[in-house]
Short mmCIF file of C-alpha atoms in Angstrom, two decimals:
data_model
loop_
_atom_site.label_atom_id
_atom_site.label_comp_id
_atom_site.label_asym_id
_atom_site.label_seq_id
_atom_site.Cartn_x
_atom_site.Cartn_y
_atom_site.Cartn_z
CA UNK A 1146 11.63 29.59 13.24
CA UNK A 1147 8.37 31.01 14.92
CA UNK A 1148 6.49 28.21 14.46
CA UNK A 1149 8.82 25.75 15.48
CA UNK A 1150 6.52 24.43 18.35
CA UNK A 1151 2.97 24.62 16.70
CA UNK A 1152 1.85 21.17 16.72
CA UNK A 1153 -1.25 19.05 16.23
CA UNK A 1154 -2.82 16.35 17.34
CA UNK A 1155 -4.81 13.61 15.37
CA UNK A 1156 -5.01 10.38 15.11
CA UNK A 1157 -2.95 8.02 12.69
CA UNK A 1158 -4.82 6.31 9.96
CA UNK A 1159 -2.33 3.26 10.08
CA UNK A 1160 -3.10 2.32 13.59
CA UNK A 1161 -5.97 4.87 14.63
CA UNK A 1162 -3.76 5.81 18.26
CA UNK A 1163 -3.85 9.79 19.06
CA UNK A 1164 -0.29 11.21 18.69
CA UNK A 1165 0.77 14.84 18.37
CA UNK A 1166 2.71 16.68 14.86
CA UNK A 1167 3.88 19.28 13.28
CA UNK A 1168 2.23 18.94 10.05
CA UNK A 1169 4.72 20.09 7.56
CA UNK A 1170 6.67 17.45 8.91
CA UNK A 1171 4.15 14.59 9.56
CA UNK A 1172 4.52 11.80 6.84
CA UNK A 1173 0.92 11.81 5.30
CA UNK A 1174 -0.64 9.43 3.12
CA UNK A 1175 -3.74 10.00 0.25
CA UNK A 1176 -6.90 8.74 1.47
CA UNK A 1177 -10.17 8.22 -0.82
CA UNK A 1178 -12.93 8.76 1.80
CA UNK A 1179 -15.65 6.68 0.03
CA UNK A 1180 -13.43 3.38 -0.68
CA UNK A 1181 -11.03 4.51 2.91
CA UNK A 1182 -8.02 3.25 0.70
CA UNK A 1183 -5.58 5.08 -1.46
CA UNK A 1184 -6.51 6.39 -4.49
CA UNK A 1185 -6.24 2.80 -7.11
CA UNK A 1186 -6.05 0.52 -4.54
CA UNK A 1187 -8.63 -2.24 -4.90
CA UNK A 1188 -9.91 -4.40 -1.34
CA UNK A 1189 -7.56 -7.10 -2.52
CA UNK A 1190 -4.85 -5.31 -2.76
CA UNK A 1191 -3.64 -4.82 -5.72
CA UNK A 1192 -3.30 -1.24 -7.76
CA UNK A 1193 -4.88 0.34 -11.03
CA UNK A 1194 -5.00 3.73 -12.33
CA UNK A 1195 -7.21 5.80 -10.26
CA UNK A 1196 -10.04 7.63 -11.79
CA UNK A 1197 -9.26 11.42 -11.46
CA UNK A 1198 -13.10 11.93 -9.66
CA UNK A 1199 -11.18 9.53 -6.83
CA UNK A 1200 -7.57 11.66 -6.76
CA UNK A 1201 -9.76 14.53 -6.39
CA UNK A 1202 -11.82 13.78 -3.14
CA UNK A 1203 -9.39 12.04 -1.78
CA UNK A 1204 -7.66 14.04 1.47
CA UNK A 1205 -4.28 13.61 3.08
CA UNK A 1206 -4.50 11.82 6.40
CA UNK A 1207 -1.53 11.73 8.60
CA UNK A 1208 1.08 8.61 9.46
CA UNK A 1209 2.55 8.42 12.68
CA UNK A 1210 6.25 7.59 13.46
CA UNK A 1211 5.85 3.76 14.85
CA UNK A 1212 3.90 3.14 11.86
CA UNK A 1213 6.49 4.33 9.48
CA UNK A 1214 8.87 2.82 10.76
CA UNK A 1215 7.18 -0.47 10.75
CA UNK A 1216 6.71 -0.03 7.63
CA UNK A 1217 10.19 0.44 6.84
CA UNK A 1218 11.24 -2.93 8.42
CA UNK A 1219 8.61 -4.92 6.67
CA UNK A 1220 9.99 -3.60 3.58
CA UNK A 1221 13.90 -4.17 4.59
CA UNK A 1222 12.64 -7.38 5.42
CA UNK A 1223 10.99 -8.55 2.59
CA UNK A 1224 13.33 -7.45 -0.37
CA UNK A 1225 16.21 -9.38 1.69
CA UNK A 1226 17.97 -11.81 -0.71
CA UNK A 1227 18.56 -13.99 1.25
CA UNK A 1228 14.89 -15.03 2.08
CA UNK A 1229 13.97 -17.86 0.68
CA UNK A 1230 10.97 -19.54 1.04
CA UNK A 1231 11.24 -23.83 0.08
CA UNK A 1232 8.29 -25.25 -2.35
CA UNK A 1233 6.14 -28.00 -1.78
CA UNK A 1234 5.83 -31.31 -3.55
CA UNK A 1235 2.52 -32.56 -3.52
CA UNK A 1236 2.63 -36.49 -3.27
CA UNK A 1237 0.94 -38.44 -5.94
CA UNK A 1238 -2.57 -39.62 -4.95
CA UNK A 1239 -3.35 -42.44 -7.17
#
């Protein structure tokens, strides 16, 4: 390919360091700029339908690999089945 080496740089909206891409290759992730969270995500965390005014000003902002794959082992990591986390009793106060 010609454009094998064309790459950019920019900086990654996970973790905010500078690192060079090729962008058709760069995972990328939907960014509303007025809330600076994905389109339906609310500050607490949680998700709802977004509005279509916020999927349409929303822009693609770039991931970069040590991000992803952090991401990756968080996720391996919690859907384990063997995690288990032990419950609390609270005593009786009387």
């Amino acid at each position: 390919m010609a454009d094998e080496g064309l790459s950019t740089i920019g900086r990654c909206y996970a973790c905010k360091r500078t690192f060079g891409f090729h962008p058709a290759r760069v995972m990328t992730m939907m960014i509303d700029p007025d809330t600076g969270l994905p389109p339906g995500m609310t500050v607490l965390g949680s998700f709802r339908e977004p509005t279509p005014e916020a999927t349409a000003r929303s822009v693609t902002e770039p991931i970069c690999p040590d991000c992803v794959d952090k991401a990756k082992r968080y996720l391996e990591f919690t859907q384990r089945a063997d995690l288990q986390f032990e419950t609390f009793e609270r005593p009786d106060h009387r």
